[in-house]
C-alpha cells in the first residue's frame, strides 16, 4: 500500500497519458500548495497533455520541491510572474479553503482560467463574488471534485447511467469517511473559519455527485447536522456530518462524511456510493473492497439483465482533465458547466450554514 493511498490529503491517482493537445500547446501554472490535492490536479492535467510551466507558493522551498517532480516546471517567487505570462492559460491551485476565492478573482482578472481544489468557497459571499467575476471576465472557475472526477468507478457509473443501465435515478446515498492523521495536518485544517466546516469541505464531493448522477441543476437541503464526537483537543473540528437533499426533479440524497477511518483499513477511506434507479441499482466501492481486494474501483450493477461486477481500475481513465483543457481552449463546457460547479458549492455552503450541531 502506497503512502498516498493511506493519506487522503496527498492522494494522487495515477492515470494513463491521453494527450488532447500537442506538446507546448497548453501551459498551466500551479500555485498555493497548501493542500496535497494539487499533486493530483497537476498530474491529471499533465497526463492529458498540459505542460506545467511555473510553480508558486509563499514558501519558496515548497515550490522548488514541487517543481522538481515535474520536468520542465520552474519555481517562481511571486504570483505576478505567473499572472503576467501570456503563455499560461490556466492556474491550478489548492490554497487554504478560505483563501481560494480571493486567489481565483486575481487569476480571472489576469485573463486566465482558474482550477481550484474543493471546497471552492467558505462563504456564500465568496460564491457571489466569483459568479460576478465570471460574468465580468468570461473566465472559468473550475473545481476539483476529485471523488467523482478522479475515480474510475465513479466515471464508469456515469457512463452506465447515461446508457440507461438503471433507468431514471431516484436516490443517491454516499459515504465519505476519511482518515484524520491529525499530527500531519496543518494548523488551518482545525480552524473552522479557514476550512469552512465538514459539510462545506468534504461534503462538497457528495453533493456534486448527487447533482451529476441525478441530472439536477438545482436542489434543496432538507436538513443537515454536524458534530465533534471524539476530538476535544480540536474544538473547531467537525469530525462528523450528514445531510439530506431533494433535487428539482424529485430525486433525493443522503450522505455521511466523517474523520473516523480506523488505522486497520488499507486506504484513507472506504468511500462508497449507492445509486438507485427505476430499473436497477449501482454500488461503487471506490478505494478498496474490504477484506477482499486492496485495489479500488469496483462497480456492482444489478438490473433486468442480472448481477454484474466490474473491476475498472486502469480501464476507464479520467476524461475530465482533457475535456477541461479543450474547454479552456475552445471556450466550451464539456468537462463541467460553470453552473454545475457553482451549484454544488452553493448547496454545500447552505448545508453547512443550516446544520444542527449535535455534539
Short mmCIF file of C-alpha atoms in Angstrom, two decimals:
data_model
loop_
_atom_site.label_atom_id
_atom_site.label_comp_id
_atom_site.label_asym_id
_atom_site.label_seq_id
_atom_site.Cartn_x
_atom_site.Cartn_y
_atom_site.Cartn_z
CA UNK A 1 0.00 0.00 0.00
CA UNK A 2 1.46 3.33 -1.04
CA UNK A 3 1.72 6.19 1.40
CA UNK A 4 -0.66 8.26 -0.71
CA UNK A 5 -3.30 5.52 -0.52
CA UNK A 6 -3.11 5.78 3.26
CA UNK A 7 -3.10 9.57 3.26
CA UNK A 8 -6.13 11.18 1.65
CA UNK A 9 -4.68 14.69 1.78
CA UNK A 10 -1.86 13.70 -0.60
CA UNK A 11 -3.67 11.01 -2.59
CA UNK A 12 -2.88 11.48 -6.29
CA UNK A 13 -4.29 8.84 -8.66
CA UNK A 14 -2.03 7.67 -11.45
CA UNK A 15 -3.67 7.61 -14.87
CA UNK A 16 -2.55 6.70 -18.35
CA UNK A 17 -1.35 9.54 -20.60
CA UNK A 18 -4.08 10.54 -23.04
CA UNK A 19 -2.98 13.78 -24.64
CA UNK A 20 -5.64 16.00 -26.18
CA UNK A 21 -3.19 18.73 -27.26
CA UNK A 22 0.20 18.92 -28.88
CA UNK A 23 3.34 19.48 -26.74
CA UNK A 24 3.51 23.10 -25.61
CA UNK A 25 0.00 23.92 -26.77
CA UNK A 26 -1.46 24.32 -23.29
CA UNK A 27 0.66 25.70 -20.44
CA UNK A 28 -0.55 25.97 -16.87
CA UNK A 29 0.84 27.00 -13.51
CA UNK A 30 0.42 25.56 -10.03
CA UNK A 31 0.02 27.97 -7.13
CA UNK A 32 -0.79 27.90 -3.42
CA UNK A 33 0.31 24.38 -2.48
CA UNK A 34 -1.46 24.31 0.87
CA UNK A 35 -3.41 21.11 0.19
CA UNK A 36 -1.86 17.96 -1.26
CA UNK A 37 -4.63 17.65 -3.86
CA UNK A 38 -2.54 19.96 -6.04
CA UNK A 39 -0.47 16.86 -6.90
CA UNK A 40 -3.48 15.03 -8.33
CA UNK A 41 -4.75 18.14 -10.11
CA UNK A 42 -1.40 18.73 -11.79
CA UNK A 43 -0.83 15.09 -12.70
CA UNK A 44 -4.28 14.85 -14.26
CA UNK A 45 -3.64 17.88 -16.45
CA UNK A 46 -0.19 16.66 -17.47
CA UNK A 47 -1.50 13.21 -18.37
CA UNK A 48 -3.95 14.98 -20.70
CA UNK A 49 -1.10 16.84 -22.42
CA UNK A 50 -0.79 20.10 -20.48
CA UNK A 51 2.65 21.48 -19.61
CA UNK A 52 3.33 22.69 -16.09
CA UNK A 53 5.43 25.82 -16.60
CA UNK A 54 5.55 27.62 -13.23
CA UNK A 55 5.03 26.75 -9.57
CA UNK A 56 4.39 29.37 -6.89
CA UNK A 57 3.91 29.16 -3.14
CA UNK A 58 4.57 31.62 -0.32
CA UNK A 59 7.09 29.03 0.86
CA UNK A 60 9.62 29.10 -1.99
CA UNK A 61 11.29 25.89 -0.82
CA UNK A 62 7.94 24.11 -1.12
CA UNK A 63 7.52 25.46 -4.64
CA UNK A 64 11.00 24.26 -5.57
CA UNK A 65 10.34 20.79 -4.18
CA UNK A 66 7.05 20.55 -6.07
CA UNK A 67 8.56 21.77 -9.34
CA UNK A 68 11.38 19.24 -9.10
CA UNK A 69 8.83 16.43 -9.52
CA UNK A 70 7.70 17.70 -12.93
CA UNK A 71 10.23 18.00 -15.77
CA UNK A 72 10.25 21.49 -17.25
CA UNK A 73 8.49 23.16 -14.32
CA UNK A 74 10.23 26.03 -12.53
CA UNK A 75 9.57 27.65 -9.17
CA UNK A 76 8.92 31.40 -9.07
CA UNK A 77 8.97 33.74 -6.10
CA UNK A 78 5.91 35.80 -7.00
CA UNK A 79 2.38 35.12 -8.20
CA UNK A 80 2.64 38.11 -10.53
CA UNK A 81 5.22 36.25 -12.62
CA UNK A 82 2.55 33.69 -13.41
CA UNK A 83 -0.28 36.16 -13.91
CA UNK A 84 1.77 38.27 -16.33
CA UNK A 85 2.84 35.33 -18.50
CA UNK A 86 0.66 35.25 -21.65
CA UNK A 87 1.53 31.59 -22.25
CA UNK A 88 -0.19 30.45 -19.05
CA UNK A 89 -3.82 29.69 -19.81
CA UNK A 90 -4.85 28.08 -16.51
CA UNK A 91 -3.80 28.38 -12.88
CA UNK A 92 -4.36 25.29 -10.73
CA UNK A 93 -4.35 25.95 -7.01
CA UNK A 94 -5.03 24.32 -3.65
CA UNK A 95 -4.91 27.25 -1.26
CA UNK A 96 -6.26 27.30 2.28
CA UNK A 97 -10.01 26.97 1.62
CA UNK A 98 -10.90 30.44 2.92
CA UNK A 99 -8.32 31.94 0.53
CA UNK A 100 -9.37 30.11 -2.63
CA UNK A 101 -11.88 32.66 -3.84
CA UNK A 102 -9.60 35.69 -3.48
CA UNK A 103 -6.90 33.90 -5.46
CA UNK A 104 -9.41 32.93 -8.13
CA UNK A 105 -10.56 36.51 -8.55
CA UNK A 106 -6.96 37.62 -9.16
CA UNK A 107 -6.41 34.83 -11.67
CA UNK A 108 -9.55 35.67 -13.63
CA UNK A 109 -8.72 39.38 -13.57
CA UNK A 110 -5.44 38.43 -15.25
CA UNK A 111 -7.37 36.81 -18.11
CA UNK A 112 -6.69 33.22 -17.08
CA UNK A 113 -8.94 30.31 -16.14
CA UNK A 114 -8.85 29.06 -12.55
CA UNK A 115 -8.92 25.45 -11.36
CA UNK A 116 -9.23 25.14 -7.60
CA UNK A 117 -9.34 22.27 -5.18
CA UNK A 118 -12.65 21.68 -3.47
CA UNK A 119 -14.19 23.25 -1.49
CA UNK A 120 -14.07 26.33 -3.71
CA UNK A 121 -15.57 28.70 -1.11
CA UNK A 122 -16.17 29.00 2.60
CA UNK A 123 -18.98 31.58 2.41
CA UNK A 124 -21.91 32.45 0.18
CA UNK A 125 -20.45 35.96 -0.19
CA UNK A 126 -17.35 34.47 -1.80
CA UNK A 127 -19.52 32.44 -4.17
CA UNK A 128 -21.42 35.53 -5.29
CA UNK A 129 -18.14 37.41 -5.84
CA UNK A 130 -16.89 34.57 -8.05
CA UNK A 131 -20.14 34.42 -10.00
CA UNK A 132 -19.88 38.15 -10.67
CA UNK A 133 -16.25 37.86 -11.75
CA UNK A 134 -17.05 35.02 -14.16
CA UNK A 135 -19.76 37.17 -15.74
CA UNK A 136 -17.38 40.13 -15.92
CA UNK A 137 -14.33 38.35 -17.34
CA UNK A 138 -15.71 35.32 -19.16
CA UNK A 139 -13.06 33.18 -17.44
CA UNK A 140 -13.66 29.78 -15.86
CA UNK A 141 -13.74 28.97 -12.15
CA UNK A 142 -13.46 25.18 -12.23
CA UNK A 143 -13.39 22.88 -9.20
CA UNK A 144 -11.54 19.63 -8.48
CA UNK A 145 -14.38 17.48 -7.13
CA UNK A 146 -11.97 14.58 -7.09
CA UNK A 147 -14.20 11.87 -5.61
CA UNK A 148 -16.03 11.74 -8.94
CA UNK A 149 -13.61 13.27 -11.43
CA UNK A 150 -10.53 11.33 -10.33
CA UNK A 151 -12.11 7.95 -9.53
CA UNK A 152 -12.59 5.49 -12.38
CA UNK A 153 -15.51 3.67 -10.78
CA UNK A 154 -17.33 6.99 -10.40
CA UNK A 155 -16.62 7.88 -14.04
CA UNK A 156 -17.88 4.46 -15.15
CA UNK A 157 -21.07 4.82 -13.10
CA UNK A 158 -21.81 7.99 -15.04
CA UNK A 159 -21.39 6.08 -18.29
CA UNK A 160 -23.74 3.32 -17.14
CA UNK A 161 -26.37 5.86 -16.13
CA UNK A 162 -26.12 7.67 -19.48
CA UNK A 163 -26.61 4.32 -21.23
CA UNK A 164 -29.80 3.71 -19.25
CA UNK A 165 -28.48 0.74 -17.26
CA UNK A 166 -30.61 1.54 -14.21
CA UNK A 167 -33.30 3.78 -15.69
CA UNK A 168 -34.08 7.12 -14.08
CA UNK A 169 -32.01 7.79 -10.98
CA UNK A 170 -34.19 8.21 -7.90
CA UNK A 171 -31.81 8.30 -4.97
CA UNK A 172 -28.08 8.59 -4.23
CA UNK A 173 -26.53 7.56 -0.92
CA UNK A 174 -22.90 8.48 -0.34
CA UNK A 175 -20.39 7.66 2.36
CA UNK A 176 -17.20 9.71 2.52
CA UNK A 177 -15.12 8.58 5.52
CA UNK A 178 -11.60 9.97 5.82
CA UNK A 179 -8.56 9.23 7.97
CA UNK A 180 -7.75 12.18 10.22
CA UNK A 181 -3.98 11.74 10.67
CA UNK A 182 -4.13 14.77 12.93
CA UNK A 183 -0.40 15.04 13.58
CA UNK A 184 0.31 15.55 9.87
CA UNK A 185 -2.33 18.23 9.32
CA UNK A 186 -1.54 21.95 9.08
CA UNK A 187 -2.95 24.34 11.66
CA UNK A 188 -5.57 25.76 9.29
CA UNK A 189 -7.17 22.34 8.97
CA UNK A 190 -8.54 22.69 12.52
CA UNK A 191 -9.74 26.32 12.22
CA UNK A 192 -13.34 26.45 11.06
CA UNK A 193 -13.14 29.91 9.54
CA UNK A 194 -10.38 28.58 7.29
CA UNK A 195 -11.64 25.10 6.32
CA UNK A 196 -15.32 26.00 6.31
CA UNK A 197 -16.81 23.04 8.17
CA UNK A 198 -17.09 19.37 7.27
CA UNK A 199 -20.17 19.68 5.04
CA UNK A 200 -18.66 22.63 3.20
CA UNK A 201 -15.36 20.79 2.79
CA UNK A 202 -15.56 17.05 2.13
CA UNK A 203 -19.34 17.20 1.88
CA UNK A 204 -18.93 19.10 -1.38
CA UNK A 205 -17.85 15.89 -3.12
CA UNK A 206 -21.07 14.18 -2.17
CA UNK A 207 -23.40 16.96 -3.28
CA UNK A 208 -21.59 17.35 -6.60
CA UNK A 209 -22.04 13.63 -7.31
CA UNK A 210 -25.74 13.82 -6.47
CA UNK A 211 -26.34 16.65 -8.92
CA UNK A 212 -24.36 14.85 -11.62
CA UNK A 213 -25.86 11.37 -11.30
CA UNK A 214 -29.44 12.61 -10.98
CA UNK A 215 -29.18 15.25 -13.70
CA UNK A 216 -30.32 18.02 -11.38
CA UNK A 217 -29.41 21.64 -11.91
CA UNK A 218 -30.77 22.63 -8.52
CA UNK A 219 -31.72 21.06 -5.20
CA UNK A 220 -32.84 21.92 -1.69
CA UNK A 221 -31.14 20.95 1.55
CA UNK A 222 -33.84 19.40 3.75
CA UNK A 223 -31.75 19.02 6.89
CA UNK A 224 -28.14 18.64 7.96
CA UNK A 225 -26.16 18.12 11.12
CA UNK A 226 -22.55 18.15 12.32
CA UNK A 227 -20.69 17.05 15.42
CA UNK A 228 -17.36 16.81 17.16
CA UNK A 229 -17.85 13.42 18.75
CA UNK A 230 -14.34 12.42 19.69
CA UNK A 231 -11.76 15.17 19.24
CA UNK A 232 -11.96 17.57 22.19
CA UNK A 233 -8.35 18.66 21.61
CA UNK A 234 -9.56 20.27 18.35
CA UNK A 235 -12.74 22.10 19.39
CA UNK A 236 -13.31 23.71 15.98
CA UNK A 237 -13.04 20.41 14.11
CA UNK A 238 -16.24 18.78 12.94
CA UNK A 239 -15.46 15.07 12.80
CA UNK A 240 -18.93 14.03 11.59
CA UNK A 241 -21.59 15.45 9.29
CA UNK A 242 -24.59 14.29 7.28
CA UNK A 243 -27.33 15.81 5.14
CA UNK A 244 -30.43 15.05 3.11
CA UNK A 245 -31.30 16.82 -0.14
CA UNK A 246 -34.04 16.71 -2.74
CA UNK A 247 -33.46 17.72 -6.33
CA UNK A 248 -35.80 19.75 -8.53
CA UNK A 249 -36.72 16.53 -10.38
CA UNK A 250 -37.66 14.76 -7.13
CA UNK A 251 -34.54 12.61 -6.74
CA UNK A 252 -33.17 12.54 -3.20
CA UNK A 253 -29.81 12.17 -1.47
CA UNK A 254 -28.47 11.18 1.90
CA UNK A 255 -24.76 11.40 2.61
CA UNK A 256 -22.44 10.98 5.55
CA UNK A 257 -18.89 12.27 5.89
CA UNK A 258 -16.55 11.74 8.82
CA UNK A 259 -12.98 11.58 10.11
CA UNK A 260 -13.23 8.12 11.67
CA UNK A 261 -11.37 5.80 9.28
CA UNK A 262 -9.72 3.21 11.56
CA UNK A 263 -5.99 2.56 11.36
CA UNK A 264 -6.56 -1.02 10.21
CA UNK A 265 -8.16 -0.01 6.90
CA UNK A 266 -5.77 -0.31 3.96
CA UNK A 267 -6.68 3.05 2.49
CA UNK A 268 -7.57 6.56 3.67
CA UNK A 269 -11.30 5.96 3.46
CA UNK A 270 -13.83 3.33 2.44
CA UNK A 271 -15.70 5.64 0.09
CA UNK A 272 -18.90 4.17 -1.28
CA UNK A 273 -21.78 5.41 -3.41
CA UNK A 274 -25.16 3.71 -3.90
CA UNK A 275 -27.30 4.83 -6.83
CA UNK A 276 -30.92 3.64 -7.07
CA UNK A 277 -32.77 3.82 -10.35
CA UNK A 278 -36.18 2.80 -11.61
CA UNK A 279 -34.67 -0.25 -13.35
CA UNK A 280 -31.76 -1.25 -11.14
CA UNK A 281 -29.04 -0.02 -8.85
CA UNK A 282 -25.29 0.56 -8.74
CA UNK A 283 -22.84 0.32 -5.86
CA UNK A 284 -19.36 1.84 -6.06
CA UNK A 285 -16.58 0.64 -3.78
CA UNK A 286 -14.19 3.36 -4.74
CA UNK A 287 -10.90 2.80 -2.96
CA UNK A 288 -10.99 -0.72 -1.56
CA UNK A 289 -13.19 -3.81 -1.33
CA UNK A 290 -12.57 -4.54 2.33
CA UNK A 291 -11.06 -7.91 3.23
CA UNK A 292 -11.26 -8.97 -0.43
CA UNK A 293 -9.30 -6.67 -2.74
CA UNK A 294 -6.99 -3.82 -1.75
CA UNK A 295 -7.37 -2.20 -5.16
CA UNK A 296 -10.20 0.22 -5.75
CA UNK A 297 -12.73 0.95 -8.47
CA UNK A 298 -15.22 -1.86 -8.01
CA UNK A 299 -18.60 -1.34 -9.64
CA UNK A 300 -21.59 -3.54 -8.83
CA UNK A 301 -24.63 -3.37 -11.12
CA UNK A 302 -27.98 -5.11 -10.70
CA UNK A 303 -30.73 -4.70 -13.30
CA UNK A 304 -33.04 -6.79 -15.50
CA UNK A 305 -30.03 -8.48 -17.09
CA UNK A 306 -28.78 -9.85 -13.77
CA UNK A 307 -25.98 -9.16 -11.32
CA UNK A 308 -22.60 -7.94 -12.55
CA UNK A 309 -19.35 -6.78 -11.07
CA UNK A 310 -16.87 -4.63 -12.98
CA UNK A 311 -13.25 -4.06 -12.00
CA UNK A 312 -12.49 -0.81 -13.81
CA UNK A 313 -9.17 0.09 -12.21
CA UNK A 314 -6.89 1.25 -15.02
CA UNK A 315 -9.64 0.71 -17.60
CA UNK A 316 -11.65 3.94 -17.79
CA UNK A 317 -9.25 6.82 -17.26
CA UNK A 318 -10.05 10.37 -16.20
CA UNK A 319 -11.60 12.22 -19.15
CA UNK A 320 -12.33 15.37 -17.14
CA UNK A 321 -8.80 16.75 -17.46
CA UNK A 322 -8.61 16.51 -21.23
CA UNK A 323 -12.11 17.93 -21.52
CA UNK A 324 -11.14 20.83 -19.26
CA UNK A 325 -8.10 21.65 -21.38
CA UNK A 326 -10.21 21.66 -24.54
CA UNK A 327 -12.90 23.73 -22.82
CA UNK A 328 -10.30 26.33 -21.92
CA UNK A 329 -9.02 26.43 -25.49
CA UNK A 330 -12.42 26.34 -27.21
CA UNK A 331 -14.50 28.18 -24.55
CA UNK A 332 -16.90 25.25 -24.29
CA UNK A 333 -18.35 23.45 -21.26
CA UNK A 334 -17.97 19.72 -21.80
CA UNK A 335 -15.92 18.85 -18.70
CA UNK A 336 -18.27 20.61 -16.31
CA UNK A 337 -20.57 23.58 -16.68
CA UNK A 338 -19.86 26.66 -14.60
CA UNK A 339 -23.44 26.48 -13.34
CA UNK A 340 -22.87 22.93 -12.03
CA UNK A 341 -19.58 23.80 -10.31
CA UNK A 342 -21.15 26.75 -8.54
CA UNK A 343 -24.41 24.99 -7.64
CA UNK A 344 -22.59 22.16 -5.87
CA UNK A 345 -20.62 24.77 -3.95
CA UNK A 346 -23.77 26.73 -3.08
CA UNK A 347 -25.57 23.67 -1.71
CA UNK A 348 -22.66 22.55 0.46
CA UNK A 349 -22.44 26.07 1.89
CA UNK A 350 -26.17 26.05 2.63
CA UNK A 351 -25.96 22.59 4.21
CA UNK A 352 -23.16 23.86 6.42
CA UNK A 353 -24.98 27.07 7.29
CA UNK A 354 -28.17 25.33 8.42
CA UNK A 355 -26.52 22.35 10.11
CA UNK A 356 -27.62 21.46 13.63
CA UNK A 357 -24.65 20.86 15.93
CA UNK A 358 -25.41 17.71 17.89
CA UNK A 359 -22.19 17.25 19.86
#
